């Protein structure tokens, strides 16, 4: 080959990438960087046990690592002729470490909980090691991330030296705006799409792609090697200036993160303490920093006196921070308006999330906008004074160290010592004092009159703003605890008396006396427990659940001696557990000390929780407590807050349920409270799947309309409950207080057992709730906003047929059930009794019961049935008469004992109409009688006969017959017949649509006997 040919083939392609391309690259770097911060919070709350702890630790380590990385970069960047290439190498290492993170984390957490923590002789040592391990898990990447900004900045200002200040500001903007978007993408999309492992994998791949891109750009650059900025000779004046601005970076970093921690806690009371709310707040904070950097970008290189300008920025920042206090109080009214105008649908939830972000921006943006100018300004001052590019890393390091101090101070001292309002004022005071110092330092070469005026004015403005806000703006506790994000009201009732309010490390805890005399305990505005203090008044809904949460496990384990209770709440569950004299110890694990302090205000209602020597309260998260203490219990009770509260969903995951049996005796039982309100059936199914993966048997009880209690056993089947054991001594007294007066009151609350739910869960397409694929955590906030309700259990208990009674084969003495308004099934029984009485006696023994129960509809039907006897031969009236009977019997038959139900049918059909009815009408009566008699074989035969004839059936009657036919066959051990009935009369009708809960249960039970599991999963609704 000739030399000429060689020269044609060997093309030396060179490309000098524009500065804007590097800005875009750094935006993507920020995007991936904040994915790490967000995802690390999700991971570490699994380790540390609470979202607030995880968020604060991630902030501390993230910022600490950034500080160390910045300092390292500042020390070595001037030795590097191609700092952008060094940046590429760092990005690549960050990506590789991210690819390994999930496996490393999983291994570490398993070793800790399975081996290290149980072997610790000291709980304090175990806690220290856990926090140290958490820090080490994210520290390496944090250090590397800290090196990226100084290295990229040094490379850019060397390569494009015309406007160094503007370049730094633009890099700060692009990196921050990418970060703001990254935290939203992670929380709202990536985790839902690919789980925690996939999200951190995505971030790692982004870093590797960036590294390769930058490496290619450097290789193509015609002049990649550069010289560091010149450093002028050190003087005492420059040393003083450097020290001043490093201190300024430290102070403003501390103040900024005092603001951030305070605002996040404050806004949790307005937006709700969900995971998505935290992500919206974090995004708003970073977005303000970004736009502050963008604004200063075009001005920074033209500022005549950047020191003085920095002083003004700090002054305005401090004043803006003070103004967040009154703005924050107004945000309750804003949220009240938002809740009032939005509809409860998917579009409304998107609008709610957008409004939440805007509210966070309204509070944070003015201050963070000013804060976004500080790092570029401070760096520019030192570069301008000849400090060189090392000043980039030093300023960044000082700022992040300040941020660490701010986080630690706010969480561990500020909340309890100052409270929310005064903590913000303290942070503002730091910025204002710094402003005065900078203005005093500015223009030192000139005379002092003008400077003195500036300093005096700044001091007066700052002090005046502090005094004005401190003295005129009140953090009204009635507003703070309103829970406006749930109910839309920006205040509690005027007559409610606040008994306790404190800002704890993890939540703001309040206790108030409500107008009806009850005490209501709330965290971040969400009521977690209410107790009626007046013994002459009925117990609250929560008292019923808390009492049964303690009593029911004792029926299944009457010989229990040692009990652990996860979550103190009001303290009543622990109090009732200790009503059993056989109990030797109850260890209650509570993560927030202020909950303990508040619960003492319930006095005698929870006295045993605080005064009984058998009771011990531990301030710790549940996972760590069990690992550190390594005790074995006969019963473990879990009563966490609603799963939509950030961090709580991990107490409903398959990983958590998998750890519980390690701390249970061989025949020990686990008890779980689940709130059905602000929830959904799919979320409930996800939790039940997680429970089913880890326990051999469980049973579910309803306590009130909105709460259920799950009782589970790891090994083998649950024993039959000994309800009689509960009818003794203090336990009996506790149950009588909540109107549990007989075994029938307990027995009727039993909903379903595991064996009847297995096929039902297989039909569900909902994924199992997992720590690493957090279905509940990601979707519970949406259910809360929608005001959702997990209806399946209620539909089963309130079905128009005795579904649960026939499926379990258990006879309940319905006449002995105490009726009240706390549970819809009790209300239905009370209505059925009243109708039975009216059909026999014309008048009710209690004339007020009709109004109390809303009997108008059913009473009208009953009156009409009797009056229509005079002209029932008319076809129109005969049809109406049958419809009225159908409506009546749908509520009466499942809620009266067999003999009374049969007598009710006889009374309805005793007149002339019955004698002149058609064959179909007589078949309906036979069906009703078989249902009243609980005769499963007869139910299926009569229902199928009517289904086959299909004469004048509307959809409601057809569904009723379909369920009756299937129920009778399943209860008669002929589930394959039930499935054939479903295939013939129901499958095509419901094709492509969701099944009603009761029908879905019957289909799952029949399909479980008739089809393989794989087929059920592929065809289920």
Tab-separated table of C-alpha atoms in Angstrom, residues 426-763:
chain	number	residue	atom	x	y	z
A	426	UNK	CA	-32.450	30.412	64.554
A	427	UNK	CA	-31.320	29.392	61.065
A	428	UNK	CA	-32.318	32.825	59.734
A	429	UNK	CA	-30.354	34.507	62.509
A	430	UNK	CA	-27.241	32.628	61.386
A	431	UNK	CA	-27.623	33.948	57.843
A	432	UNK	CA	-28.314	37.511	59.033
A	433	UNK	CA	-25.276	37.577	61.324
A	434	UNK	CA	-23.180	36.258	58.441
A	435	UNK	CA	-24.595	39.014	56.218
A	436	UNK	CA	-23.529	41.714	58.690
A	437	UNK	CA	-20.015	40.249	58.904
A	438	UNK	CA	-19.657	40.132	55.111
A	439	UNK	CA	-20.928	43.711	54.709
A	440	UNK	CA	-18.516	44.822	57.403
A	441	UNK	CA	-15.667	43.134	55.495
A	442	UNK	CA	-16.701	44.525	52.085
A	443	UNK	CA	-14.855	47.587	50.770
A	444	UNK	CA	-12.285	47.659	53.566
A	445	UNK	CA	-10.011	49.800	51.432
A	446	UNK	CA	-12.557	52.604	51.444
A	447	UNK	CA	-13.743	54.818	54.187
A	448	UNK	CA	-16.235	53.729	56.672
A	449	UNK	CA	-19.313	56.001	56.546
A	450	UNK	CA	-21.077	54.312	53.680
A	451	UNK	CA	-19.986	50.905	54.909
A	452	UNK	CA	-21.183	51.708	58.425
A	453	UNK	CA	-24.567	52.761	57.053
A	454	UNK	CA	-24.828	49.485	55.140
A	455	UNK	CA	-23.907	47.428	58.181
A	456	UNK	CA	-26.276	49.336	60.444
A	457	UNK	CA	-29.141	49.066	57.972
A	458	UNK	CA	-28.545	45.364	57.497
A	459	UNK	CA	-28.465	44.813	61.245
A	460	UNK	CA	-31.693	46.767	61.766
A	461	UNK	CA	-33.456	44.960	58.926
A	462	UNK	CA	-32.351	41.555	60.171
A	463	UNK	CA	-33.109	42.149	63.842
A	464	UNK	CA	-36.393	43.829	62.973
A	465	UNK	CA	-37.473	40.911	60.798
A	466	UNK	CA	-36.583	38.424	63.536
A	467	UNK	CA	-38.485	40.359	66.207
A	468	UNK	CA	-41.465	40.903	63.932
A	469	UNK	CA	-41.835	37.245	62.963
A	470	UNK	CA	-41.104	35.932	66.451
A	471	UNK	CA	-43.647	38.231	68.074
A	472	UNK	CA	-46.470	38.334	65.541
A	473	UNK	CA	-46.611	34.918	63.872
A	474	UNK	CA	-47.945	32.113	66.004
A	475	UNK	CA	-47.641	28.436	65.162
A	476	UNK	CA	-51.207	27.723	66.243
A	477	UNK	CA	-51.185	24.124	67.404
A	478	UNK	CA	-54.882	23.827	66.511
A	479	UNK	CA	-53.841	24.429	62.907
A	480	UNK	CA	-50.688	22.309	63.007
A	481	UNK	CA	-52.537	19.159	64.077
A	482	UNK	CA	-55.537	19.667	61.784
A	483	UNK	CA	-54.474	16.982	59.288
A	484	UNK	CA	-55.629	19.306	56.514
A	485	UNK	CA	-54.236	16.986	53.836
A	486	UNK	CA	-56.791	14.345	54.874
A	487	UNK	CA	-59.977	16.212	55.659
A	488	UNK	CA	-59.529	19.613	54.007
A	489	UNK	CA	-60.056	21.547	57.236
A	490	UNK	CA	-57.259	23.909	58.257
A	491	UNK	CA	-58.222	23.880	61.920
A	492	UNK	CA	-59.569	21.533	64.535
A	493	UNK	CA	-62.769	22.312	66.417
A	494	UNK	CA	-62.517	25.544	68.381
A	495	UNK	CA	-63.577	23.848	71.615
A	496	UNK	CA	-60.887	21.152	71.402
A	497	UNK	CA	-58.271	21.623	74.095
A	498	UNK	CA	-54.605	20.944	73.317
A	499	UNK	CA	-53.121	18.880	76.126
A	500	UNK	CA	-49.744	17.999	74.604
A	501	UNK	CA	-47.718	19.070	71.581
A	502	UNK	CA	-44.047	18.359	70.936
A	503	UNK	CA	-41.818	18.065	67.902
A	504	UNK	CA	-40.010	14.760	68.321
A	505	UNK	CA	-37.083	13.420	66.322
A	506	UNK	CA	-39.308	11.445	63.952
A	507	UNK	CA	-42.710	13.148	64.169
A	508	UNK	CA	-44.725	15.971	65.687
A	509	UNK	CA	-46.901	14.421	68.393
A	510	UNK	CA	-50.082	15.959	69.774
A	511	UNK	CA	-52.829	15.055	72.215
A	512	UNK	CA	-56.074	16.963	72.484
A	513	UNK	CA	-59.329	16.752	74.397
A	514	UNK	CA	-62.180	16.568	71.904
A	515	UNK	CA	-65.615	18.078	72.536
A	516	UNK	CA	-67.179	14.693	73.328
A	517	UNK	CA	-64.699	14.189	76.175
A	518	UNK	CA	-62.367	11.784	74.386
A	519	UNK	CA	-58.609	12.255	74.100
A	520	UNK	CA	-57.170	12.084	70.567
A	521	UNK	CA	-53.506	11.228	69.962
A	522	UNK	CA	-51.975	12.219	66.593
A	523	UNK	CA	-48.638	12.069	64.794
A	524	UNK	CA	-48.042	14.697	62.104
A	525	UNK	CA	-51.735	15.555	62.258
A	526	UNK	CA	-52.897	11.970	61.655
A	527	UNK	CA	-54.962	10.596	64.559
A	528	UNK	CA	-53.529	7.243	65.654
A	529	UNK	CA	-55.636	6.589	68.751
A	530	UNK	CA	-58.643	8.034	70.572
A	531	UNK	CA	-59.963	7.056	74.000
A	532	UNK	CA	-63.191	8.202	75.663
A	533	UNK	CA	-62.173	9.349	79.132
A	534	UNK	CA	-65.722	9.529	80.513
A	535	UNK	CA	-66.667	5.991	81.618
A	536	UNK	CA	-70.361	6.832	81.328
A	537	UNK	CA	-70.029	7.417	77.572
A	538	UNK	CA	-69.526	4.723	74.906
A	539	UNK	CA	-66.003	3.689	73.956
A	540	UNK	CA	-64.449	5.063	70.779
A	541	UNK	CA	-63.894	3.031	67.628
A	542	UNK	CA	-60.168	2.870	68.377
A	543	UNK	CA	-60.762	1.476	71.869
A	544	UNK	CA	-62.599	-1.485	70.379
A	545	UNK	CA	-59.742	-2.279	68.015
A	546	UNK	CA	-57.004	-1.781	70.612
A	547	UNK	CA	-58.841	-3.931	73.143
A	548	UNK	CA	-59.453	-6.750	70.677
A	549	UNK	CA	-55.885	-6.468	69.391
A	550	UNK	CA	-54.799	-7.472	72.906
A	551	UNK	CA	-57.620	-9.881	73.777
A	552	UNK	CA	-57.943	-12.018	70.641
A	553	UNK	CA	-54.357	-13.379	70.696
A	554	UNK	CA	-54.903	-14.387	74.329
A	555	UNK	CA	-57.867	-16.500	73.217
A	556	UNK	CA	-55.528	-18.327	70.822
A	557	UNK	CA	-52.669	-18.463	73.323
A	558	UNK	CA	-54.164	-18.438	76.839
A	559	UNK	CA	-50.908	-19.721	78.317
A	560	UNK	CA	-48.835	-16.859	76.871
A	561	UNK	CA	-46.284	-15.461	79.281
A	562	UNK	CA	-44.090	-13.100	77.244
A	563	UNK	CA	-45.500	-10.574	74.781
A	564	UNK	CA	-43.893	-7.951	72.531
A	565	UNK	CA	-45.938	-5.030	71.241
A	566	UNK	CA	-44.668	-3.052	68.239
A	567	UNK	CA	-45.878	0.523	68.564
A	568	UNK	CA	-47.121	2.004	71.835
A	569	UNK	CA	-49.821	4.265	70.406
A	570	UNK	CA	-52.082	5.313	73.249
A	571	UNK	CA	-50.786	2.456	75.403
A	572	UNK	CA	-54.180	0.754	75.652
A	573	UNK	CA	-53.134	-2.447	73.861
A	574	UNK	CA	-50.298	-2.947	76.339
A	575	UNK	CA	-52.668	-2.000	79.178
A	576	UNK	CA	-55.223	-4.668	78.152
A	577	UNK	CA	-52.550	-7.314	77.608
A	578	UNK	CA	-51.434	-6.786	81.189
A	579	UNK	CA	-55.022	-7.292	82.377
A	580	UNK	CA	-54.183	-10.985	81.989
A	581	UNK	CA	-52.539	-12.044	85.283
A	582	UNK	CA	-50.704	-14.902	83.547
A	583	UNK	CA	-48.608	-12.462	81.489
A	584	UNK	CA	-45.121	-12.126	82.957
A	585	UNK	CA	-43.731	-9.401	80.674
A	586	UNK	CA	-44.885	-7.067	77.900
A	587	UNK	CA	-42.060	-5.359	75.996
A	588	UNK	CA	-43.387	-2.420	73.995
A	589	UNK	CA	-41.201	-1.085	71.183
A	590	UNK	CA	-41.805	2.544	70.217
A	591	UNK	CA	-39.572	4.598	67.929
A	592	UNK	CA	-40.685	8.077	69.052
A	593	UNK	CA	-40.135	9.021	72.704
A	594	UNK	CA	-42.737	11.794	72.519
A	595	UNK	CA	-45.406	9.158	71.887
A	596	UNK	CA	-44.516	7.680	75.268
A	597	UNK	CA	-44.732	11.076	76.930
A	598	UNK	CA	-48.065	11.854	75.311
A	599	UNK	CA	-49.615	8.482	76.139
A	600	UNK	CA	-49.085	9.099	79.865
A	601	UNK	CA	-51.793	11.762	79.616
A	602	UNK	CA	-54.408	9.016	79.205
A	603	UNK	CA	-53.895	8.277	82.886
A	604	UNK	CA	-55.788	5.351	84.372
A	605	UNK	CA	-57.012	4.254	80.947
A	606	UNK	CA	-53.502	3.008	80.126
A	607	UNK	CA	-51.956	2.910	83.579
A	608	UNK	CA	-50.612	-0.638	83.390
A	609	UNK	CA	-48.528	0.274	80.309
A	610	UNK	CA	-46.569	2.809	82.358
A	611	UNK	CA	-46.845	1.617	85.953
A	612	UNK	CA	-47.072	-2.163	85.928
A	613	UNK	CA	-43.626	-3.648	86.693
A	614	UNK	CA	-44.247	-6.253	83.979
A	615	UNK	CA	-44.272	-3.488	81.362
A	616	UNK	CA	-41.098	-2.198	79.709
A	617	UNK	CA	-40.958	0.381	76.932
A	618	UNK	CA	-38.007	0.476	74.533
A	619	UNK	CA	-37.283	3.441	72.254
A	620	UNK	CA	-36.077	1.692	69.100
A	621	UNK	CA	-37.249	0.504	65.720
A	622	UNK	CA	-38.784	-2.971	65.725
A	623	UNK	CA	-36.280	-4.790	63.497
A	624	UNK	CA	-33.301	-3.564	65.465
A	625	UNK	CA	-34.950	-4.215	68.814
A	626	UNK	CA	-35.631	-7.859	68.052
A	627	UNK	CA	-32.137	-8.435	66.672
A	628	UNK	CA	-30.363	-6.684	69.537
A	629	UNK	CA	-32.308	-8.286	72.368
A	630	UNK	CA	-32.775	-11.687	70.727
A	631	UNK	CA	-35.713	-12.624	72.962
A	632	UNK	CA	-38.364	-15.233	72.259
A	633	UNK	CA	-42.022	-14.333	72.736
A	634	UNK	CA	-45.266	-16.253	72.934
A	635	UNK	CA	-47.118	-13.403	71.230
A	636	UNK	CA	-45.885	-10.503	69.078
A	637	UNK	CA	-48.415	-7.747	68.425
A	638	UNK	CA	-47.918	-5.120	65.701
A	639	UNK	CA	-50.046	-1.968	65.751
A	640	UNK	CA	-48.320	0.414	63.338
A	641	UNK	CA	-49.850	3.547	61.876
A	642	UNK	CA	-51.468	3.556	58.443
A	643	UNK	CA	-49.297	2.034	55.698
A	644	UNK	CA	-49.329	5.291	53.705
A	645	UNK	CA	-47.148	6.937	56.361
A	646	UNK	CA	-43.572	6.970	55.072
A	647	UNK	CA	-41.603	3.995	56.375
A	648	UNK	CA	-44.573	2.148	57.902
A	649	UNK	CA	-45.189	-0.053	54.852
A	650	UNK	CA	-41.959	-1.940	55.605
A	651	UNK	CA	-43.774	-3.418	58.635
A	652	UNK	CA	-46.132	-5.122	56.165
A	653	UNK	CA	-43.505	-6.621	53.848
A	654	UNK	CA	-42.593	-10.227	53.209
A	655	UNK	CA	-39.064	-9.542	54.482
A	656	UNK	CA	-40.374	-8.220	57.802
A	657	UNK	CA	-42.828	-11.087	58.195
A	658	UNK	CA	-39.962	-13.454	57.432
A	659	UNK	CA	-37.982	-12.182	60.432
A	660	UNK	CA	-40.824	-12.374	62.970
A	661	UNK	CA	-40.871	-16.178	63.433
A	662	UNK	CA	-37.249	-16.053	64.630
A	663	UNK	CA	-38.494	-14.344	67.783
A	664	UNK	CA	-41.593	-16.467	68.370
A	665	UNK	CA	-41.846	-19.591	70.492
A	666	UNK	CA	-42.567	-22.806	68.616
A	667	UNK	CA	-46.328	-22.351	69.041
A	668	UNK	CA	-46.151	-18.551	69.197
A	669	UNK	CA	-48.503	-16.279	67.314
A	670	UNK	CA	-48.148	-12.975	65.502
A	671	UNK	CA	-50.911	-10.363	65.548
A	672	UNK	CA	-51.277	-7.479	63.083
A	673	UNK	CA	-53.610	-4.483	62.980
A	674	UNK	CA	-54.455	-3.305	59.459
A	675	UNK	CA	-56.480	-0.172	58.758
A	676	UNK	CA	-58.900	-0.643	55.866
A	677	UNK	CA	-59.754	3.037	55.465
A	678	UNK	CA	-57.611	5.190	53.152
A	679	UNK	CA	-56.588	1.882	51.599
A	680	UNK	CA	-57.655	-0.466	48.792
A	681	UNK	CA	-58.308	-4.143	48.180
A	682	UNK	CA	-55.222	-4.490	45.993
A	683	UNK	CA	-52.994	-3.100	48.764
A	684	UNK	CA	-54.629	-5.415	51.277
A	685	UNK	CA	-54.102	-8.392	48.967
A	686	UNK	CA	-50.434	-7.444	48.613
A	687	UNK	CA	-50.024	-7.558	52.401
A	688	UNK	CA	-51.943	-10.824	52.729
A	689	UNK	CA	-49.687	-12.398	50.107
A	690	UNK	CA	-46.651	-11.315	52.111
A	691	UNK	CA	-48.169	-12.803	55.266
A	692	UNK	CA	-49.093	-16.046	53.487
A	693	UNK	CA	-45.500	-16.497	52.297
A	694	UNK	CA	-44.230	-16.609	55.879
A	695	UNK	CA	-46.953	-18.156	58.078
A	696	UNK	CA	-48.572	-21.583	57.863
A	697	UNK	CA	-51.927	-20.412	59.143
A	698	UNK	CA	-53.761	-17.204	59.910
A	699	UNK	CA	-57.246	-15.958	60.639
A	700	UNK	CA	-58.750	-12.502	60.164
A	701	UNK	CA	-61.141	-10.732	62.505
A	702	UNK	CA	-63.054	-7.514	61.993
A	703	UNK	CA	-63.030	-5.151	64.965
A	704	UNK	CA	-64.925	-2.180	63.548
A	705	UNK	CA	-65.937	-1.259	60.016
A	706	UNK	CA	-62.505	0.182	59.194
A	707	UNK	CA	-60.103	-2.131	61.046
A	708	UNK	CA	-59.131	-5.798	60.995
A	709	UNK	CA	-56.840	-7.917	63.144
A	710	UNK	CA	-54.785	-10.764	61.670
A	711	UNK	CA	-53.678	-13.635	63.905
A	712	UNK	CA	-50.973	-15.839	62.390
A	713	UNK	CA	-48.930	-18.889	63.332
A	714	UNK	CA	-45.649	-19.846	61.694
A	715	UNK	CA	-45.673	-23.574	62.323
A	716	UNK	CA	-48.835	-25.612	61.914
A	717	UNK	CA	-52.482	-24.705	62.256
A	718	UNK	CA	-53.904	-22.319	64.806
A	719	UNK	CA	-55.650	-23.909	67.755
A	720	UNK	CA	-59.354	-23.243	68.278
A	721	UNK	CA	-59.759	-20.016	70.248
A	722	UNK	CA	-60.689	-20.211	73.926
A	723	UNK	CA	-63.147	-17.328	74.126
A	724	UNK	CA	-64.198	-18.382	77.635
A	725	UNK	CA	-60.723	-17.462	78.867
A	726	UNK	CA	-61.471	-13.839	78.029
A	727	UNK	CA	-64.612	-13.743	80.153
A	728	UNK	CA	-62.688	-13.508	83.430
A	729	UNK	CA	-61.407	-10.748	85.679
A	730	UNK	CA	-59.905	-7.585	84.214
A	731	UNK	CA	-60.045	-8.980	80.678
A	732	UNK	CA	-63.797	-9.372	80.996
A	733	UNK	CA	-64.053	-5.816	82.296
A	734	UNK	CA	-62.001	-4.486	79.367
A	735	UNK	CA	-64.219	-6.324	76.866
A	736	UNK	CA	-67.429	-5.129	78.502
A	737	UNK	CA	-66.172	-1.573	78.164
A	738	UNK	CA	-66.185	-1.978	74.352
A	739	UNK	CA	-69.528	-3.868	74.305
A	740	UNK	CA	-68.080	-7.341	73.824
A	741	UNK	CA	-70.501	-9.077	76.182
A	742	UNK	CA	-70.482	-12.694	75.014
A	743	UNK	CA	-68.565	-15.240	73.007
A	744	UNK	CA	-71.007	-14.553	70.170
A	745	UNK	CA	-69.665	-10.982	69.986
A	746	UNK	CA	-66.209	-12.413	69.362
A	747	UNK	CA	-67.223	-15.287	67.132
A	748	UNK	CA	-69.193	-13.112	64.728
A	749	UNK	CA	-66.139	-10.930	64.119
A	750	UNK	CA	-64.206	-13.840	62.632
A	751	UNK	CA	-64.088	-13.249	58.884
A	752	UNK	CA	-61.999	-15.894	57.175
A	753	UNK	CA	-59.072	-18.287	57.523
A	754	UNK	CA	-56.002	-18.751	55.378
A	755	UNK	CA	-57.283	-21.935	53.744
A	756	UNK	CA	-60.255	-20.070	52.264
A	757	UNK	CA	-58.063	-17.210	51.052
A	758	UNK	CA	-55.325	-19.074	49.199
A	759	UNK	CA	-57.177	-19.398	45.906
A	760	UNK	CA	-58.544	-15.869	46.300
A	761	UNK	CA	-55.007	-14.478	46.548
A	762	UNK	CA	-53.908	-16.562	43.571
A	763	UNK	CA	-56.641	-14.908	41.501
